[in-house]
């Protein structure tokens, strides 16, 4: 599969401070939804600015479709920024037209694409309103329409669902799946594990400016989180001894509770835990292998910090 985007050994620092990105390397194949997952402050938005040529990498290189970023390659890229990029004294319709013109569009083609993308995000009937009259979710959807009006081959979406109601969130996620089905490559930046798990064909995990790992969800789980977690909340004063847990790895021990790693689907382990702690168990939570654990295993931090 040809490569849409390649980021090689990219490092960056603001004002000579410590590096915000440190040797970031990954590639996105065409047709993928590539998820870049990391907590707040990981360096995701800084990386996006470098990908788009808005910040200059201190070291390393970025190529799009095998070439450095040029005016020609730039027209093949769409960008949906995290901070809404809308003109509040124009109608939604004129906002989309405006971004189309910025991308060199005009005439019938611009009118047709404006209608197509406003339909696509479910705002055609509300096109006469200004963004100030829209809900948070509608503004996010208009932001997407403006970012894809020029029918780009690749779209970068930076946290497109932040602060939206569940209905708009679902609409946005479905739209992204439709874009993928139409052959658009999507770079999806998020700190929401569930969205990345649902949407993305390939996932890269970033923290404190370091690209920790990348691969399909199955590959990441297999390599970094092969086991499930059982979390027990116990009645006050219950002590937990490592011997009680028959050699299971204790991930976290706290006053009134313990988290252990258990081989997925091994019910005899569940029985052992139930027998040992019996009526002292106040709450039993089984967490199947997921991206949160991949992140925890690699950083010893929760993704949502
Ligand atoms: N213009 C700037 N000047 C100085 N430091 C900055 C600037 N922009 C971001 N930073 C710092 O760079 C680091 C990475 O920030 P960045 O916004 O890239 O992270 P992020 O992963 O996108 O976070 P979020 O999910 O909160 O948007 C943070 O420590 C942030 O404080």
Short mmCIF file of C-alpha atoms and ligand atoms in Angstrom, two decimals:
data_model
loop_
_atom_site.label_atom_id
_atom_site.label_comp_id
_atom_site.label_asym_id
_atom_site.label_seq_id
_atom_site.Cartn_x
_atom_site.Cartn_y
_atom_site.Cartn_z
CA UNK A 1 0.00 0.00 0.00
CA UNK A 2 1.51 3.43 -0.94
CA UNK A 3 2.32 5.80 1.87
CA UNK A 4 0.25 8.95 2.41
CA UNK A 5 2.39 10.41 5.17
CA UNK A 6 5.80 9.65 6.58
CA UNK A 7 7.24 11.29 9.64
CA UNK A 8 10.88 10.48 10.24
CA UNK A 9 12.79 11.21 13.44
CA UNK A 10 10.97 14.51 14.08
CA UNK A 11 12.09 16.55 17.10
CA UNK A 12 10.85 19.95 18.21
CA UNK A 13 11.21 22.35 21.13
CA UNK A 14 9.51 25.67 21.87
CA UNK A 15 11.93 28.51 22.67
CA UNK A 16 14.90 26.26 23.51
CA UNK A 17 12.95 24.56 26.29
CA UNK A 18 13.03 20.78 26.73
CA UNK A 19 11.94 18.84 23.62
CA UNK A 20 8.17 18.62 23.12
CA UNK A 21 8.75 15.99 20.40
CA UNK A 22 11.70 13.66 20.45
CA UNK A 23 12.55 11.48 17.44
CA UNK A 24 8.96 10.78 16.35
CA UNK A 25 8.84 8.24 13.50
CA UNK A 26 5.79 6.64 11.88
CA UNK A 27 4.11 6.16 8.50
CA UNK A 28 0.46 6.24 7.43
CA UNK A 29 -0.61 4.12 4.49
CA UNK A 30 -3.27 5.34 2.08
CA UNK A 31 -6.81 4.35 2.92
CA UNK A 32 -6.14 3.95 6.63
CA UNK A 33 -7.69 5.65 9.60
CA UNK A 34 -4.53 6.23 11.59
CA UNK A 35 -5.17 7.09 15.24
CA UNK A 36 -2.65 9.13 17.15
CA UNK A 37 -3.49 8.57 20.80
CA UNK A 38 -1.94 10.38 23.75
CA UNK A 39 -2.90 12.24 26.92
CA UNK A 40 -3.16 16.04 27.23
CA UNK A 41 0.18 17.68 26.65
CA UNK A 42 1.70 14.64 24.87
CA UNK A 43 2.67 16.77 21.86
CA UNK A 44 -0.11 15.77 19.43
CA UNK A 45 -1.11 19.28 18.32
CA UNK A 46 2.52 20.34 18.03
CA UNK A 47 3.12 17.35 15.77
CA UNK A 48 0.10 18.27 13.62
CA UNK A 49 1.47 21.80 13.16
CA UNK A 50 4.74 20.30 11.95
CA UNK A 51 2.94 17.91 9.59
CA UNK A 52 1.14 20.91 8.08
CA UNK A 53 4.28 23.03 7.82
CA UNK A 54 3.01 25.57 10.40
CA UNK A 55 5.91 24.76 12.74
CA UNK A 56 9.35 23.76 11.51
CA UNK A 57 10.83 20.57 12.93
CA UNK A 58 14.18 21.11 14.67
CA UNK A 59 15.29 17.76 13.26
CA UNK A 60 13.80 15.08 11.05
CA UNK A 61 11.55 15.16 7.99
CA UNK A 62 7.93 14.91 6.93
CA UNK A 63 6.82 13.71 3.50
CA UNK A 64 3.33 13.60 2.00
CA UNK A 65 2.68 11.15 -0.87
CA UNK A 66 6.47 10.67 -1.02
CA UNK A 67 7.24 14.41 -1.43
CA UNK A 68 7.99 17.32 0.90
CA UNK A 69 5.03 19.62 1.59
CA UNK A 70 4.44 21.94 -1.38
CA UNK A 71 1.47 24.06 -2.50
CA UNK A 72 0.45 21.11 -4.70
CA UNK A 73 0.61 18.49 -1.93
CA UNK A 74 -1.02 20.95 0.52
CA UNK A 75 -4.20 20.98 -1.65
CA UNK A 76 -4.45 17.21 -1.16
CA UNK A 77 -4.57 17.60 2.63
CA UNK A 78 -7.56 18.63 4.72
CA UNK A 79 -7.24 19.89 8.27
CA UNK A 80 -9.93 19.99 10.93
CA UNK A 81 -8.33 21.90 13.81
CA UNK A 82 -9.03 21.32 17.49
CA UNK A 83 -9.87 25.01 18.01
CA UNK A 84 -12.85 25.83 15.77
CA UNK A 85 -11.73 27.74 12.67
CA UNK A 86 -15.01 29.45 11.75
CA UNK A 87 -16.00 32.94 10.69
CA UNK A 88 -18.78 33.98 13.04
CA UNK A 89 -20.26 36.77 10.94
CA UNK A 90 -20.78 34.53 7.91
CA UNK A 91 -23.50 31.91 7.46
CA UNK A 92 -22.51 28.23 7.58
CA UNK A 93 -22.96 28.13 3.80
CA UNK A 94 -20.57 31.06 3.30
CA UNK A 95 -18.06 29.59 5.77
CA UNK A 96 -17.77 26.44 3.64
CA UNK A 97 -17.58 28.47 0.40
CA UNK A 98 -14.86 30.62 1.96
CA UNK A 99 -12.67 27.62 2.80
CA UNK A 100 -13.33 26.19 -0.66
CA UNK A 101 -12.06 29.41 -2.26
CA UNK A 102 -8.98 29.35 -0.05
CA UNK A 103 -8.26 25.97 -1.61
CA UNK A 104 -8.56 27.33 -5.15
CA UNK A 105 -12.17 26.26 -5.82
CA UNK A 106 -14.78 28.32 -7.65
CA UNK A 107 -17.95 28.21 -9.78
CA UNK A 108 -20.20 25.20 -10.12
CA UNK A 109 -17.67 22.81 -8.61
CA UNK A 110 -17.49 24.91 -5.43
CA UNK A 111 -21.30 25.14 -5.20
CA UNK A 112 -21.70 21.39 -5.66
CA UNK A 113 -19.01 20.50 -3.14
CA UNK A 114 -20.47 23.01 -0.64
CA UNK A 115 -23.82 21.26 -0.86
CA UNK A 116 -22.24 17.79 -0.70
CA UNK A 117 -20.25 18.49 2.46
CA UNK A 118 -23.05 20.37 4.24
CA UNK A 119 -25.31 17.39 3.50
CA UNK A 120 -22.56 15.06 4.64
CA UNK A 121 -22.37 16.68 8.09
CA UNK A 122 -26.15 17.03 8.33
CA UNK A 123 -26.28 20.85 8.19
CA UNK A 124 -27.69 21.62 4.73
CA UNK A 125 -31.09 22.57 6.14
CA UNK A 126 -29.42 24.88 8.68
CA UNK A 127 -26.96 26.41 6.20
CA UNK A 128 -28.35 29.93 6.47
CA UNK A 129 -27.52 30.25 10.19
CA UNK A 130 -24.32 31.72 11.54
CA UNK A 131 -22.07 29.56 13.76
CA UNK A 132 -23.11 31.55 16.85
CA UNK A 133 -26.63 30.14 16.43
CA UNK A 134 -25.34 26.55 16.36
CA UNK A 135 -24.88 24.08 19.24
CA UNK A 136 -21.34 22.94 20.11
CA UNK A 137 -21.81 19.73 18.12
CA UNK A 138 -23.12 21.59 15.03
CA UNK A 139 -20.11 23.93 15.13
CA UNK A 140 -17.79 20.90 15.22
CA UNK A 141 -19.63 19.43 12.22
CA UNK A 142 -19.35 22.71 10.30
CA UNK A 143 -15.63 22.76 11.15
CA UNK A 144 -15.36 19.34 9.50
CA UNK A 145 -17.29 20.50 6.40
CA UNK A 146 -14.86 23.44 6.01
CA UNK A 147 -11.87 21.08 6.33
CA UNK A 148 -13.02 18.65 3.63
CA UNK A 149 -14.76 20.92 1.09
CA UNK A 150 -11.83 20.61 -1.35
CA UNK A 151 -12.16 16.79 -1.34
CA UNK A 152 -8.70 16.06 0.08
CA UNK A 153 -6.98 12.67 -0.17
CA UNK A 154 -5.95 12.88 3.50
CA UNK A 155 -7.73 14.60 6.38
CA UNK A 156 -6.10 15.40 9.70
CA UNK A 157 -8.68 15.70 12.46
CA UNK A 158 -7.44 17.06 15.77
CA UNK A 159 -9.80 16.04 18.60
CA UNK A 160 -12.96 16.59 16.48
CA UNK A 161 -15.34 15.39 19.20
CA UNK A 162 -14.16 17.43 22.17
CA UNK A 163 -17.10 18.95 24.03
CA UNK A 164 -19.89 17.57 21.81
CA UNK A 165 -23.13 15.87 22.86
CA UNK A 166 -23.35 12.05 22.34
CA UNK A 167 -25.61 12.42 19.25
CA UNK A 168 -23.19 14.74 17.44
CA UNK A 169 -20.26 12.58 18.53
CA UNK A 170 -21.86 9.56 16.94
CA UNK A 171 -22.65 11.53 13.79
CA UNK A 172 -19.02 12.64 13.56
CA UNK A 173 -17.66 9.10 14.08
CA UNK A 174 -20.02 7.73 11.42
CA UNK A 175 -18.96 10.49 9.01
CA UNK A 176 -15.32 9.50 9.48
CA UNK A 177 -16.17 5.89 8.71
CA UNK A 178 -17.93 7.05 5.54
CA UNK A 179 -14.87 9.08 4.52
CA UNK A 180 -12.77 5.94 4.95
CA UNK A 181 -15.24 3.94 2.85
CA UNK A 182 -14.88 6.59 0.13
CA UNK A 183 -11.09 6.01 0.13
CA UNK A 184 -9.98 9.07 2.14
CA UNK A 185 -7.03 8.57 4.48
CA UNK A 186 -7.74 9.96 7.95
CA UNK A 187 -5.24 10.92 10.63
CA UNK A 188 -7.32 10.96 13.78
CA UNK A 189 -5.84 12.69 16.82
CA UNK A 190 -7.51 11.93 20.12
CA UNK A 191 -7.14 11.20 23.77
CA UNK A 192 -10.36 9.15 23.76
CA UNK A 193 -9.35 5.51 23.79
CA UNK A 194 -12.83 4.23 22.87
CA UNK A 195 -12.98 6.35 19.70
CA UNK A 196 -9.55 5.25 18.56
CA UNK A 197 -10.41 1.61 19.27
CA UNK A 198 -13.63 1.92 17.27
CA UNK A 199 -12.33 3.81 14.25
CA UNK A 200 -8.69 3.22 13.62
CA UNK A 201 -7.02 0.63 11.43
CA UNK A 202 -3.61 1.53 12.83
CA UNK A 203 -2.80 3.27 16.08
CA UNK A 204 0.25 5.19 17.28
CA UNK A 205 0.66 5.95 20.98
CA UNK A 206 2.50 9.11 22.03
CA UNK A 207 3.43 10.45 25.45
CA UNK A 208 5.71 13.29 26.53
CA UNK A 209 6.83 13.78 22.95
CA UNK A 210 7.94 10.18 22.47
CA UNK A 211 6.25 7.84 20.00
CA UNK A 212 5.90 4.77 22.20
CA UNK A 213 4.52 2.17 19.80
CA UNK A 214 2.40 1.69 16.70
CA UNK A 215 0.44 -1.08 15.00
CA UNK A 216 -3.04 -2.51 14.67
CA UNK A 217 -5.09 -2.77 17.86
CA UNK A 218 -4.48 -6.53 17.91
CA UNK A 219 -0.73 -6.05 17.53
CA UNK A 220 -0.58 -3.49 20.33
CA UNK A 221 -2.66 -5.62 22.67
CA UNK A 222 -0.63 -8.72 21.88
CA UNK A 223 2.70 -6.95 22.44
CA UNK A 224 1.87 -4.75 25.41
CA UNK A 225 -1.35 -5.84 27.13
CA UNK A 226 -1.87 -9.55 26.62
CA UNK A 227 -3.75 -9.94 29.90
CA UNK A 228 -6.95 -8.64 31.42
CA UNK A 229 -7.16 -6.73 34.70
CA UNK A 230 -9.29 -7.64 37.69
CA UNK A 231 -9.85 -4.86 40.17
CA UNK A 232 -11.19 -5.73 43.61
CA UNK A 233 -12.61 -3.38 46.17
CA UNK A 234 -12.54 -5.07 49.56
CA UNK A 235 -14.13 -4.35 52.90
CA UNK A 236 -12.10 -1.98 55.08
CA UNK A 237 -9.26 -3.65 56.93
CA UNK A 238 -8.90 -6.65 54.57
CA UNK A 239 -5.24 -7.39 54.00
CA UNK A 240 -3.98 -8.74 50.71
CA UNK A 241 -0.99 -11.00 50.71
CA UNK A 242 0.84 -11.90 47.48
CA UNK A 243 0.38 -15.59 48.42
CA UNK A 244 -3.41 -15.10 48.38
CA UNK A 245 -3.21 -14.37 44.68
CA UNK A 246 -1.30 -17.50 43.67
CA UNK A 247 1.45 -15.69 41.81
CA UNK A 248 -0.79 -13.29 39.85
CA UNK A 249 0.98 -10.02 39.01
CA UNK A 250 -0.20 -7.24 41.33
CA UNK A 251 -0.49 -4.03 39.31
CA UNK A 252 -1.65 -1.75 42.09
CA UNK A 253 -2.25 -2.28 45.77
CA UNK A 254 -4.09 0.35 47.78
CA UNK A 255 -5.93 0.67 51.04
CA UNK A 256 -9.14 -1.34 50.53
CA UNK A 257 -8.33 -2.73 47.10
CA UNK A 258 -6.02 -4.40 44.64
CA UNK A 259 -5.65 -4.67 40.84
CA UNK A 260 -4.16 -7.83 39.38
CA UNK A 261 -3.27 -8.96 35.90
CA UNK A 262 -5.01 -12.18 34.85
CA UNK A 263 -4.75 -14.30 31.71
CA UNK A 264 -7.79 -13.43 29.57
CA UNK A 265 -10.79 -15.71 30.01
CA UNK A 266 -9.24 -17.89 32.73
CA UNK A 267 -12.20 -18.51 34.94
CA UNK A 268 -10.31 -20.61 37.49
CA UNK A 269 -8.44 -17.44 38.45
CA UNK A 270 -11.77 -15.73 39.04
CA UNK A 271 -12.84 -18.64 41.22
CA UNK A 272 -9.60 -18.44 43.20
CA UNK A 273 -10.18 -14.74 43.86
CA UNK A 274 -13.78 -15.34 44.83
CA UNK A 275 -12.83 -18.21 47.19
CA UNK A 276 -10.00 -16.33 48.84
CA UNK A 277 -11.80 -13.06 49.47
CA UNK A 278 -15.36 -14.39 49.55
CA UNK A 279 -17.76 -11.90 51.19
CA UNK A 280 -15.00 -9.32 51.61
CA UNK A 281 -15.38 -8.40 47.92
CA UNK A 282 -17.45 -5.22 47.65
CA UNK A 283 -16.88 -4.70 43.95
CA UNK A 284 -15.32 -6.91 41.28
CA UNK A 285 -14.37 -5.30 37.95
CA UNK A 286 -13.08 -7.27 34.97
CA UNK A 287 -11.33 -5.12 32.36
CA UNK A 288 -10.47 -6.95 29.12
CA UNK A 289 -7.19 -6.04 27.38
CA UNK A 290 -7.52 -2.51 25.93
CA UNK A 291 -5.50 0.53 24.87
CA UNK A 292 -5.66 2.03 28.34
CA UNK A 293 -3.63 -0.94 29.56
CA UNK A 294 -1.18 -0.68 26.68
CA UNK A 295 -0.59 2.89 27.78
CA UNK A 296 -0.40 1.99 31.46
CA UNK A 297 2.07 -0.82 30.78
CA UNK A 298 4.33 1.48 28.79
CA UNK A 299 4.18 4.55 31.02
CA UNK A 300 2.77 3.45 34.41
CA UNK A 301 0.29 6.32 33.94
CA UNK A 302 -3.44 6.40 33.20
CA UNK A 303 -4.31 7.76 29.75
CA UNK A 304 -6.90 10.11 31.22
CA UNK A 305 -4.54 11.97 33.62
N1 LIG B 1 3.13 27.79 21.79
C1 LIG B 1 3.70 27.07 22.78
N2 LIG B 1 4.75 27.59 23.50
C2 LIG B 1 5.32 26.87 24.48
N3 LIG B 1 4.94 25.62 24.84
C3 LIG B 1 3.91 25.07 24.18
C4 LIG B 1 3.23 25.76 23.11
N4 LIG B 1 2.24 24.96 22.64
C5 LIG B 1 2.29 23.82 23.37
N5 LIG B 1 3.29 23.88 24.29
C6 LIG B 1 3.67 22.83 25.24
O1 LIG B 1 4.05 21.69 24.47
C7 LIG B 1 3.60 20.49 25.10
C8 LIG B 1 2.75 19.70 24.10
O2 LIG B 1 1.56 20.45 23.84
P1 LIG B 1 0.52 20.00 22.71
O3 LIG B 1 -0.57 21.02 22.68
O4 LIG B 1 1.25 19.70 21.47
O5 LIG B 1 -0.02 18.64 23.35
P2 LIG B 1 -1.35 17.82 22.98
O6 LIG B 1 -0.97 16.38 23.07
O7 LIG B 1 -1.93 18.31 21.72
O8 LIG B 1 -2.31 18.19 24.20
P3 LIG B 1 -3.92 18.38 24.19
O9 LIG B 1 -4.51 17.03 24.04
O10 LIG B 1 -4.16 18.98 25.54
O11 LIG B 1 -4.23 19.32 23.06
C9 LIG B 1 2.84 20.90 26.36
O12 LIG B 1 3.75 20.81 27.44
C10 LIG B 1 2.49 22.35 26.08
O13 LIG B 1 2.42 23.07 27.29
#
